[in-house]
Amino acid sequence: MYAIAAHNGTPFIAFKTNATGKASALYEQMFHYFMYRREEFLQRYHKRSNVESTFSMLKRKFGDSLRSKTDTALVNETLCKVLCHNLVVLIHEMHELDLTPVFWADRGIVGQ
């Protein structure tokens, strides 16, 4: 929590049902934000949970390690994993929602 605040971030961390807000100043501040602006807090927290779910899916599907040695190769390997993950999700949703993709070639736009 303090590491996030030290980098000018806002820590959106879920509170247990029995939380009272009695702790450090930062914890108390976030607890009051949660209590008095709950809908706004939960919208922001939901974004965080979506990111964590995506990272979890990537790690389960492709493993949690990278094999590249250089910084550039590490970034490229990570981006390839994200691209592959997005394609898998897209294909899954196409079948789940029974969608038929329309490509540019199907619309007569090739070469324009």
Coordinates of N, CA and C in Angstrom, one line a residue, residues 104-105 108-112:
W104 N -12.3 -7.3 -44.5 CA -12.3 -6.3 -45.5 C -12.4 -6.9 -46.9
A105 N -11.7 -8.1 -47.1 CA -11.8 -8.7 -48.4 C -13.3 -9.2 -48.7
G108 N -15.2 -6.1 -50.3 CA -14.7 -5.5 -51.6 C -13.8 -4.3 -51.3
I109 N -13.1 -4.2 -50.2 CA -12.3 -3.0 -49.9 C -10.8 -3.3 -50.2
V110 N -10.4 -4.5 -50.6 CA -9.0 -4.8 -50.8 C -8.4 -3.9 -51.9
G111 N -7.3 -3.4 -51.5 CA -6.5 -2.5 -52.5 C -7.0 -1.1 -52.6
Q112 N -7.8 -0.7 -51.7 CA -8.3 0.7 -51.7 C -7.6 1.5 -50.7

